[in-house]
Amino acid sequence: MDDRSWIFIEDRVNNPYFEKCLSYFLKFAYKKKEVGSRIYCPYRRCKNSERRKEETVRAHVTMKGFLTTYTNWIYHGEDPWDFNQENMNNGVFRRIENDDMNELIHETLGRTLEENSNINLEELRGACDEETNKFFKLLKHAETELYPGCKNFTLLSFVIKLLHVKSLCRWSNNSMTILLELLKEVFPENELFPSSYRDAWKIVKDLGLSYHKIHACPNDCLIYWKETEHETFCRKCGTPRYKQIVKQSDDSSEQANKVPAKLVRYFPLKPRLQRLFMSSKTASLMRWHEEERIKDGKLRHPADSLAWKHFNDRHPSFASDPRNVRVGLAADGFNPFKAMNNKYSTWPVILVPYNLPSWMCMKQTSFMLCLLIDGPKAPGNDIHIYLQPVIDELNEFWDPGVPTYDAASKQMFYLRAALLWTINDFPAYGNLSGWSTKGKYACPCCNKDVRSQWLMHSKKHCYLGHRRFLAIDHPYRLNRAQFDGTIEKHSRPVRLYGFEILEQLRDFRNEFGKDQPVSSARKRKRRTKDNNDFEQSPICRYNWKRLNVFFQLPYWVDNLLPHNLDIMHIEKNFLENLLWTLLGMGKTNDDINARYDLKEMGIRKALHPQSKGDKVFLPPACFTMSKDEKEIFCNVLKTVKVPDGYASNILRCVNIKMRMFVRVFQMRQNVVAE
């Protein structure tokens, strides 16, 4: 049974579909077992660690649920799909039975086994094109014994396994070379054995999935690509393309080694998406979202969302073929050196194919890295110049499509792909959407209808008007005392669609690059207490900083939900502010400046600061806790018990003596929220 979404069903009791699927699982588990014997129980608490009888397993799973992370039934007779991180941590390394290198080569290069079964390689080697010669070379490596008499590995299979282990264990290139040199000494009679990491990579590089290096201006003005590919200076800021590093040669003469000032690694999408259909193991899964997904109105997969259905309605020709790929784009920065005092930001851009089943599309192995933008500075609002190669390739996938071989139907077809949305935290949301998430108009959903107020004492904006999203007859709309002292009569802001955004940006012109002089027309006027709303042109009055590059996609204006927020970052920020405010630690939001702002706004008079001689007294709020209450609160969190792997060790994050939290970012946010 390929469809295993039934393990996520919550309404299990008296559910015929769930009982049918569970019976299939038990039948599969007892396929090689004696009747009445015990099997590992996949109940959420047992976690395949205890053996139970069939009736007990059925009762446990029906009443409490199936372990949702257990999608590959390796404890019940199913072979593992691959050597993954979980198996490595558990010390399990099984050799996959159907590890056929010939099948891998044929599927990689789009050739069938029948086509080449009767070919004499030596006769055709000199009369073939480059791609066919690569194919023959790989076949030769796949048939070469690792050493005389070796039956388990060929040269190609051994190198692939070794590179896989190198990636999983995070070996350096140098450590890989040292290991290969040692193995070379162990097997001196094998002349074909690779002696270094570079030699090993040359053996497998013809399998494809390479990347292109694109040089960029260090000020993020442009990338040296297409018409600017051969230029040596930035045409906008004049910065040299290369760092001039002088080296001393053997003949005592100085030579300049050209090193790019900034580098972007671009991983083409075409071979990666084609590979999903050329492989017999994933070709049928790329139609799962249409053919095998449960369609009962519940949201289990992106295909159940309104944005997906809206896109299908607007583009019926694209939706008619379930093989057409829908992808999402995610981007964020990180420090690759793990040194917090070193300010370095590298930005990966990742695509997620949503055609796969729900238990596969969000796995790390399904993610596609399409861009890697080097630091040391984050691209910020200039990230759009780096996305241009991705956009051009997505346009090629949209119309007319890319010829691709489908291993499931054994036919050629035109593969099309569409970008549905982006997923980011709030700062990166502003970089990709072009709408600045800072300042007076920070909310991208409310757009020009943002209700904000400048807090003179806290020196920041406060965003109001949340009651507009309530029903028109909701009692909170008339509640003055518990909110900002006003009655809310306005309706919720109207959703802004793509064509309306283009209308706002009709005369907008992008200017990329850091440290660029700001023209007088774009300078903001100094805000004063009497002049909070400053007059500017309609474009500059709002928070648009860029016309984002995604509008070059012909279907982007029709996307119902073009940009999404990553809930993980929202939970983290919410938890930090909540704990700081409750315990009065760190960046608490209930400080003296906040109380003076309440006084200036004329609300919450009971919380206004009170002067007592030379000191200022802050009356306790309803959420203020005493020292004893803080200790009780910390004790409860320190002793909380959660399932293994559900959260980090909260015991290390709570300091009862100091009545505070340390390493808040390591805690699981929903543990505290619940």
XYZ file of C-alpha atoms in Angstrom:
674
model
C 0.000 0.000 0.000
C 1.711 3.166 -1.230
C -0.795 5.552 0.343
C 0.044 5.740 4.028
C -1.774 8.942 4.863
C -4.214 6.847 6.925
C -1.716 6.854 9.805
C -2.518 10.568 10.288
C -6.284 10.023 10.651
C -7.565 11.271 14.027
C -11.122 9.910 13.800
C -10.125 6.235 13.991
C -12.882 4.521 16.012
C -15.569 2.915 13.808
C -13.826 4.285 10.704
C -14.106 1.606 7.957
C -11.250 3.060 5.910
C -8.880 3.137 8.887
C -9.821 -0.403 9.923
C -9.207 -1.629 6.375
C -5.764 0.016 6.238
C -4.842 -1.247 9.714
C -5.852 -4.785 8.738
C -3.616 -4.507 5.674
C -0.702 -3.424 7.901
C -1.225 -6.335 10.311
C -1.495 -8.777 7.411
C 1.760 -7.409 6.029
C 3.451 -7.607 9.450
C 2.432 -11.281 9.923
C 3.433 -12.238 6.396
C 6.624 -13.911 7.661
C 5.429 -14.525 11.229
C 3.577 -17.369 12.843
C -0.051 -16.813 13.811
C -0.286 -15.750 17.460
C 3.306 -14.504 17.678
C 4.227 -11.020 18.868
C 5.244 -8.083 16.654
C 6.623 -4.637 17.361
C 3.818 -2.239 18.320
C 3.748 1.015 16.269
C 1.599 2.740 18.901
C 2.704 6.346 19.576
C 4.044 5.469 23.026
C 5.426 2.011 22.312
C 7.395 3.358 19.292
C 8.289 -0.148 18.056
C 10.253 -0.816 21.254
C 7.918 -3.496 22.690
C 6.432 -6.645 21.180
C 2.662 -7.171 21.458
C 0.048 -9.623 20.229
C -2.119 -8.753 17.236
C -5.232 -7.877 19.288
C -3.205 -5.560 21.556
C -1.545 -3.814 18.611
C -4.925 -3.279 16.952
C -6.421 -1.834 20.167
C -3.422 0.426 20.854
C -3.314 1.896 17.342
C -7.087 2.331 17.105
C -7.487 4.063 20.465
C -4.262 6.080 20.674
C -2.999 6.403 17.119
C -0.276 5.138 14.794
C 3.283 6.497 15.122
C 3.156 9.198 12.423
C 6.922 9.224 11.792
C 6.916 5.491 11.029
C 6.237 5.491 7.283
C 8.846 2.930 6.267
C 7.841 -0.322 8.011
C 11.351 -1.681 8.497
C 10.431 -3.348 11.821
C 7.697 -5.343 10.122
C 9.492 -6.855 7.136
C 9.844 -3.926 4.735
C 13.265 -3.116 3.274
C 14.613 0.388 3.986
C 14.381 2.807 1.084
C 17.829 4.222 1.712
C 20.680 4.628 4.167
C 19.421 7.631 6.138
C 20.466 9.609 9.182
C 18.152 7.671 11.509
C 19.715 4.342 10.534
C 23.181 5.802 10.983
C 22.378 7.026 14.503
C 20.980 3.623 15.427
C 24.075 1.860 14.115
C 22.099 0.184 11.353
C 23.711 -0.035 7.924
C 22.019 -2.516 5.661
C 23.037 -2.985 2.100
C 19.963 -2.295 -0.033
C 19.104 -5.416 -1.983
C 18.091 -3.936 -5.325
C 21.239 -1.810 -5.442
C 21.594 -2.059 -9.208
C 24.091 0.437 -10.576
C 23.115 -0.361 -14.157
C 19.511 0.589 -13.406
C 20.726 3.804 -11.746
C 22.787 4.761 -14.811
C 20.004 4.010 -17.270
C 17.440 6.023 -15.314
C 19.884 8.890 -14.764
C 20.689 9.329 -18.454
C 17.202 8.505 -19.720
C 17.964 5.189 -21.388
C 16.133 1.915 -20.963
C 17.782 -1.396 -20.281
C 16.259 -2.884 -23.439
C 17.816 -0.185 -25.633
C 21.351 -1.075 -24.653
C 21.203 -4.790 -23.862
C 22.846 -5.858 -27.139
C 25.292 -2.993 -27.665
C 29.011 -3.595 -28.186
C 30.570 -0.778 -26.181
C 34.017 -0.990 -27.761
C 32.674 -0.742 -31.312
C 30.535 2.360 -30.643
C 32.790 4.203 -28.207
C 34.505 6.370 -30.818
C 31.404 7.112 -32.917
C 29.110 8.553 -30.229
C 28.352 12.017 -28.905
C 29.581 13.294 -25.552
C 26.506 12.249 -23.551
C 26.618 8.702 -24.913
C 30.328 8.417 -24.138
C 29.567 9.454 -20.543
C 26.953 6.708 -20.450
C 29.439 4.082 -21.649
C 32.062 5.289 -19.183
C 29.642 4.918 -16.271
C 28.649 1.449 -17.469
C 32.306 0.437 -17.480
C 32.774 1.675 -13.896
C 29.575 -0.135 -12.875
C 30.965 -3.440 -14.202
C 34.515 -3.054 -12.839
C 35.221 -5.051 -9.703
C 36.452 -3.022 -6.756
C 39.311 -5.492 -6.418
C 39.846 -8.924 -7.966
C 37.273 -11.318 -6.575
C 35.006 -8.658 -4.981
C 31.327 -9.629 -5.418
C 29.542 -7.084 -3.191
C 30.753 -3.811 -4.705
C 31.784 -2.451 -8.050
C 34.015 0.584 -8.436
C 31.031 2.880 -9.071
C 28.832 1.525 -6.267
C 31.675 1.750 -3.732
C 32.486 5.370 -4.609
C 28.815 6.360 -4.422
C 28.419 4.707 -1.007
C 31.607 6.318 0.266
C 30.552 9.796 -0.898
C 27.145 9.243 0.710
C 28.763 8.396 4.055
C 31.049 11.427 3.673
C 28.003 13.676 3.288
C 26.114 12.142 6.214
C 29.095 12.208 8.575
C 30.265 15.635 7.382
C 33.788 14.578 6.501
C 36.086 17.186 5.040
C 37.588 16.679 1.579
C 41.001 16.257 3.161
C 39.818 13.481 5.519
C 38.266 11.692 2.538
C 41.584 11.863 0.697
C 43.454 10.463 3.727
C 41.029 7.534 3.938
C 41.369 6.774 0.214
C 45.173 6.869 0.446
C 44.973 4.336 3.269
C 42.664 2.076 1.258
C 45.007 2.418 -1.710
C 47.796 0.970 0.438
C 45.509 -1.837 1.624
C 44.648 -2.782 -1.996
C 47.867 -2.000 -3.902
C 47.014 -4.333 -6.786
C 43.991 -2.210 -7.763
C 45.220 0.481 -10.154
C 41.733 1.936 -10.762
C 41.086 2.614 -7.081
C 40.718 6.413 -6.506
C 43.583 7.929 -4.544
C 41.932 11.233 -3.576
C 38.559 12.908 -3.171
C 39.000 14.665 -6.517
C 39.602 11.331 -8.297
C 36.524 9.830 -6.622
C 34.412 12.779 -7.694
C 35.569 12.416 -11.320
C 34.130 8.890 -11.346
C 30.586 9.968 -10.363
C 30.404 13.484 -11.831
C 28.845 12.180 -15.065
C 25.757 11.170 -13.067
C 24.792 14.830 -13.256
C 23.240 17.211 -10.700
C 26.176 19.632 -10.900
C 26.065 23.378 -10.259
C 27.235 26.585 -11.946
C 29.378 29.267 -10.360
C 28.116 32.788 -11.054
C 30.183 35.805 -10.058
C 28.449 38.768 -8.443
C 29.191 42.345 -7.464
C 30.108 42.510 -3.738
C 27.683 45.440 -3.404
C 24.810 43.294 -4.776
C 24.365 45.513 -7.826
C 24.308 42.691 -10.402
C 25.412 39.165 -11.236
C 27.798 38.514 -14.126
C 25.390 36.488 -16.169
C 24.097 36.560 -19.748
C 24.905 40.012 -21.201
C 27.298 40.907 -18.345
C 29.037 37.521 -18.240
C 32.379 38.756 -19.645
C 32.578 42.132 -17.904
C 35.327 42.741 -15.326
C 33.864 45.778 -13.535
C 30.397 46.447 -12.155
C 28.634 48.710 -14.616
C 26.814 50.474 -11.773
C 29.270 51.037 -8.912
C 32.552 50.333 -10.741
C 33.726 47.706 -8.227
C 36.195 45.167 -9.716
C 34.824 41.704 -10.379
C 37.925 39.960 -9.002
C 40.097 40.243 -5.949
C 43.647 40.829 -7.104
C 45.731 38.327 -5.133
C 49.411 38.407 -6.070
C 51.319 35.112 -5.868
C 55.033 34.427 -6.214
C 55.692 31.901 -8.992
C 58.609 29.467 -9.258
C 60.601 31.786 -11.554
C 60.380 34.625 -8.952
C 57.859 36.560 -11.069
C 54.622 37.861 -9.618
C 51.336 36.538 -11.004
C 47.833 37.743 -10.187
C 45.352 35.028 -9.301
C 41.785 36.023 -10.161
C 39.444 35.268 -7.280
C 35.819 36.481 -7.600
C 34.823 39.144 -5.093
C 31.515 37.344 -4.505
C 30.268 33.973 -5.678
C 26.805 32.488 -6.169
C 26.311 28.770 -6.753
C 23.350 27.977 -8.972
C 21.927 24.442 -9.072
C 19.807 24.018 -12.252
C 16.257 22.778 -11.705
C 15.818 20.996 -15.013
C 17.884 17.847 -14.308
C 16.588 17.638 -10.736
C 12.918 17.754 -11.646
C 13.471 15.443 -14.606
C 15.229 12.943 -12.351
C 12.057 12.566 -10.262
C 10.249 11.164 -13.325
C 13.162 9.276 -14.857
C 13.516 7.189 -11.687
C 11.092 4.285 -11.480
C 11.013 4.664 -7.676
C 9.589 8.208 -7.664
C 7.805 8.581 -11.025
C 4.502 7.148 -9.775
C 4.724 9.130 -6.507
C 4.736 12.408 -8.467
C 1.028 11.782 -9.259
C 0.086 10.886 -5.686
C -1.458 14.289 -4.929
C -4.157 13.674 -7.533
C -4.600 9.916 -7.780
C -4.113 8.603 -4.227
C -4.705 11.537 -1.887
C -7.733 11.288 0.415
C -10.200 13.983 -0.676
C -12.520 14.417 2.292
C -12.185 18.179 2.755
C -9.582 17.971 5.536
C -6.268 19.766 5.230
C -3.542 17.102 5.168
C -1.506 18.165 2.137
C -0.885 21.452 0.247
C -3.190 20.068 -2.468
C -6.093 20.448 0.013
C -5.479 24.206 0.394
C -7.548 26.979 -1.173
C -4.459 28.429 -2.883
C -3.830 25.144 -4.738
C -7.470 24.820 -5.817
C -7.615 28.485 -6.868
C -4.511 27.993 -9.021
C -6.090 24.949 -10.691
C -9.241 26.923 -11.465
C -7.264 29.753 -13.068
C -5.002 27.423 -15.084
C -7.028 24.332 -16.085
C -4.557 23.262 -18.796
C -1.802 23.048 -16.185
C -4.041 21.191 -13.731
C -5.177 18.667 -16.355
C -1.908 16.703 -16.105
C -1.163 15.542 -12.528
C 2.519 15.148 -13.422
C 2.972 18.922 -13.613
C 4.963 20.005 -10.574
C 3.976 22.579 -7.943
C 6.858 23.903 -5.857
C 7.362 26.266 -2.939
C 10.411 28.456 -2.348
C 12.086 29.026 1.022
C 15.071 31.267 1.820
C 16.801 32.388 4.991
C 20.286 33.239 6.195
C 22.590 31.345 8.541
C 26.139 31.542 9.827
C 28.084 28.573 8.374
C 30.945 28.995 10.849
C 28.822 28.499 14.000
C 30.548 31.482 15.600
C 28.095 34.034 16.919
C 30.797 36.719 17.195
C 31.595 36.356 13.504
C 29.079 38.267 11.409
C 28.752 36.159 8.290
C 25.518 35.367 6.495
C 25.076 32.715 3.799
C 21.679 32.450 2.137
C 20.428 29.132 0.693
C 17.341 29.175 -1.541
C 15.434 25.870 -1.473
C 12.569 24.530 -3.578
C 10.091 21.989 -2.190
C 8.161 19.770 -4.666
C 4.604 19.301 -3.396
C 3.544 16.505 -5.765
C 5.022 13.906 -3.429
C 3.028 12.355 -0.557
C 2.731 14.342 2.642
C 5.212 12.083 4.470
C 7.844 12.639 1.748
C 7.533 16.190 0.382
C 8.723 17.814 3.630
C 11.614 15.414 4.201
C 15.121 16.791 3.876
C 15.881 14.322 1.085
C 13.110 15.864 -1.058
C 14.363 19.448 -0.780
C 16.124 20.950 -3.803
C 18.850 23.504 -3.206
C 18.728 25.871 -6.177
C 20.857 28.810 -4.958
C 23.632 29.331 -2.429
C 24.489 33.009 -1.961
C 27.818 33.638 -0.277
C 28.368 36.282 2.421
C 29.710 37.945 4.382
C 26.756 40.328 4.092
C 23.165 39.246 3.627
C 21.672 40.232 0.242
C 18.701 41.904 1.935
C 16.335 43.610 -0.504
C 18.792 42.932 -3.349
C 18.139 39.169 -3.261
C 16.016 39.568 -6.399
C 19.086 39.884 -8.657
C 20.269 36.455 -7.486
C 16.869 34.867 -8.118
C 16.922 35.793 -11.814
C 18.372 32.434 -13.039
C 15.701 30.564 -11.050
C 12.923 32.733 -12.507
C 14.186 32.247 -16.071
C 14.206 28.472 -15.641
C 10.732 28.486 -14.067
C 9.479 30.452 -17.076
C 10.925 27.762 -19.332
C 9.091 25.120 -17.311
C 5.815 27.024 -17.648
C 5.686 27.439 -21.392
C 6.238 25.283 -23.357
C 7.685 22.872 -20.765
C 10.687 20.560 -20.777
C 10.706 17.176 -22.606
C 10.999 14.486 -19.913
C 10.872 10.708 -19.844
C 8.256 9.230 -17.483
C 9.493 5.876 -16.161
C 6.000 4.976 -14.874
C 4.220 5.263 -18.245
C 7.424 4.708 -20.304
C 6.579 7.742 -22.448
C 7.992 11.179 -23.148
C 5.941 14.203 -22.079
C 6.372 17.948 -21.606
C 7.032 18.593 -17.928
C 5.652 21.897 -16.606
C 6.250 23.444 -13.204
C 4.829 26.397 -11.279
C 5.884 28.268 -8.141
C 2.919 28.533 -5.771
C 4.359 30.553 -2.874
C 7.357 31.454 -0.736
C 7.910 30.523 2.934
C 10.056 32.759 5.170
C 10.353 34.421 8.521
C 9.086 38.012 8.767
C 12.323 39.878 7.817
C 12.935 37.585 4.814
C 9.245 37.982 3.921
C 9.965 41.681 3.405
C 13.039 40.942 1.281
C 11.216 38.579 -1.089
C 7.871 40.376 -1.313
C 9.407 43.833 -1.762
C 7.250 45.300 1.018
C 9.364 46.508 3.932
C 8.292 44.891 7.202
C 9.547 47.849 9.225
C 8.174 51.288 9.976
C 4.704 52.775 9.903
C 3.253 50.478 7.215
C 4.959 47.265 8.354
C 1.997 44.899 7.889
C 2.013 43.532 4.307
C -1.573 42.248 4.594
C -3.117 45.562 5.648
C -0.932 47.435 3.128
C -1.933 51.125 3.093
C -4.691 50.538 5.683
C -2.280 49.808 8.537
C -3.323 51.375 11.854
C -0.128 52.319 13.699
C 0.975 54.830 16.308
C 4.434 56.077 17.193
C 5.311 55.564 20.870
C 7.429 58.561 21.885
C 8.920 56.955 25.002
C 9.517 53.418 23.701
C 10.761 54.818 20.360
C 8.915 52.320 18.206
C 5.690 51.795 16.328
C 2.647 50.208 17.919
C 0.194 48.492 15.556
C -3.483 48.816 16.427
C -6.799 48.000 14.802
C -6.836 44.258 15.426
C -10.525 44.411 16.342
C -11.327 45.218 12.691
C -10.994 41.495 11.933
C -13.800 40.583 14.352
C -17.438 40.213 13.376
C -19.251 43.519 13.050
C -21.467 42.754 16.082
C -18.680 41.412 18.314
C -18.799 42.907 21.850
C -15.052 43.625 21.845
C -15.625 46.312 19.208
C -17.475 48.416 21.822
C -15.051 47.698 24.667
C -13.036 50.857 25.338
C -11.401 50.058 28.660
C -9.672 46.798 27.688
C -8.181 48.151 24.472
C -7.041 51.567 23.212
C -9.931 53.622 24.598
C -11.846 53.819 21.311
C -14.809 52.103 19.667
C -13.906 50.117 16.568
C -16.265 50.849 13.656
C -14.052 50.022 10.691
C -14.262 46.828 8.641
C -11.368 44.494 8.025
C -8.781 45.510 5.367
C -9.479 44.270 1.855
C -7.190 41.538 0.498
C -4.683 42.913 -2.000
C -4.334 40.833 -5.192
C -1.452 40.694 -7.628
C -2.869 43.051 -10.223
C -3.536 45.662 -7.505
C 0.083 45.434 -6.353
C 1.232 45.999 -9.929
C -1.045 49.042 -10.088
C 0.594 50.478 -6.969
C 4.033 49.848 -8.474
C 3.169 50.967 -11.987
C 5.925 53.623 -12.163
C 8.308 51.966 -9.734
C 11.911 51.380 -10.807
C 14.205 48.949 -9.010
C 17.620 50.195 -7.933
C 19.860 47.388 -6.708
C 23.095 47.659 -4.796
C 24.410 48.578 -1.370
C 25.824 51.961 -0.370
C 24.000 53.734 -3.162
C 23.317 57.475 -2.801
C 19.671 58.171 -2.018
C 18.013 60.748 -4.237
C 16.271 63.672 -2.610
C 12.905 62.432 -3.890
C 13.281 59.178 -1.936
C 14.536 60.675 1.345
C 12.096 60.476 4.218
C 11.119 63.675 5.947
C 11.924 63.910 9.618
C 8.952 62.853 11.685
C 7.778 65.299 14.330
C 5.105 65.073 16.974
C 2.852 67.467 15.024
C 3.570 65.960 11.620
C 3.274 62.190 11.900
C 1.821 61.734 8.403
C 4.263 63.195 5.922
C 3.281 63.990 2.341
C 4.979 61.986 -0.375
C 4.161 60.460 -3.723
C 1.825 57.432 -3.601
C 4.709 55.027 -4.264
C 7.079 56.377 -1.620
C 4.295 56.873 0.937
C 3.891 53.156 1.426
C 6.544 50.587 2.268
C 7.397 49.257 -1.187
C 11.153 48.855 -1.581
C 11.278 46.576 -4.613
C 9.101 45.298 -7.421
C 9.753 41.645 -6.690
C 11.175 39.416 -9.382
C 8.354 36.863 -9.070
C 6.067 39.097 -11.134
C 8.113 38.002 -14.149
C 6.279 34.684 -13.844
C 3.113 34.952 -15.984
C 0.936 33.248 -13.367
C 2.194 35.061 -10.241
C -0.572 37.688 -10.291
C -3.132 34.845 -9.996
C -1.585 33.259 -6.889
C -3.977 33.507 -3.970
C -1.287 33.262 -1.267
C 2.058 34.304 -2.794
C 3.999 34.680 0.481
C 3.778 32.632 3.695
C 5.221 33.070 7.174
C 7.211 30.361 8.922
C 5.273 29.538 12.097
C 8.439 28.320 13.854
C 9.911 31.834 14.006
C 6.599 33.334 15.108
C 6.311 30.816 17.966
C 9.896 31.495 19.040
C 9.465 35.283 19.120
C 6.110 35.010 20.876
C 7.516 32.680 23.539
C 10.531 34.898 24.225
C 8.431 38.043 24.644
C 5.862 36.209 26.767
C 8.459 34.777 29.170
C 10.416 38.030 29.392
C 7.251 39.961 30.236
C 5.898 37.440 32.779
C 9.199 37.060 34.620
C 10.386 40.648 34.190
C 13.650 39.562 32.558
C 15.548 40.496 29.404
C 13.647 42.551 26.851
C 10.401 42.801 28.798
C 7.585 44.743 27.199
C 6.333 45.994 30.577
C 8.982 48.585 31.436
C 8.850 52.219 32.526
C 8.766 53.523 28.943
C 5.731 51.373 28.160
C 3.946 52.757 31.240
C 4.680 56.346 30.188
C 3.277 55.554 26.737
C 0.069 54.325 28.387
C -0.120 57.585 30.283
C 0.336 59.644 27.127
C -2.352 57.628 25.322
C -4.722 58.185 28.266
C -5.574 54.519 28.843
C -5.089 51.984 31.687
C -4.837 54.668 34.380
C -4.261 52.043 37.081
C -0.925 51.182 35.420
C 0.394 54.734 35.094
C 3.790 55.283 36.823
C 3.584 56.984 40.214
C 6.262 59.319 41.571
C 7.292 58.834 45.206
C 9.975 61.339 46.025
C 12.958 60.751 43.754
C 11.743 57.303 42.735
C 9.119 56.117 40.257
C 6.821 53.258 41.290
C 5.221 50.968 38.690
C 1.899 49.503 39.882
C 1.739 45.717 39.352
C -0.225 44.511 36.352
C -2.681 41.618 36.424
C 0.020 39.262 35.068
C 2.791 40.382 37.455
C 4.083 37.465 39.530
C 5.695 37.526 42.958
C 9.012 35.776 43.661
C 7.233 32.719 45.034
C 4.949 32.535 42.014
C 7.942 32.773 39.680
C 9.627 29.881 41.493
C 6.461 27.779 41.214
C 6.207 28.610 37.509
C 9.853 27.651 36.897
C 9.460 24.447 38.944
C 6.471 23.343 36.886
C 8.359 23.806 33.613
C 11.489 22.169 34.972
C 9.648 18.999 35.955
C 7.428 18.708 32.878
C 7.611 15.351 31.080
C 7.306 15.169 27.298
C 7.789 12.286 24.822
C 11.305 11.487 23.712
C 12.373 13.727 20.840
C 9.422 16.091 21.325
C 11.516 18.885 22.851
C 15.013 19.667 24.050
C 15.999 19.155 27.688
C 13.954 21.891 29.394
C 15.763 21.117 32.657
C 18.858 22.852 31.292
C 16.877 25.919 30.187
C 15.333 26.795 33.589
C 17.229 28.429 36.465
C 15.015 28.253 39.570
C 17.467 30.087 41.830
C 17.576 33.110 39.515
C 13.882 32.663 38.566
C 14.683 33.001 34.882
C 15.204 31.090 31.649
C 18.460 30.565 29.801
C 18.804 29.360 26.219
C 15.152 30.124 25.481
C 15.782 29.467 21.789
C 16.444 25.770 22.544
C 13.010 25.201 24.095
C 10.081 23.761 22.199
C 7.664 26.703 22.020
C 4.430 24.735 22.029
C 5.506 22.889 25.206
C 5.265 26.164 27.157
C 2.205 27.325 25.243
C 0.309 24.147 26.107
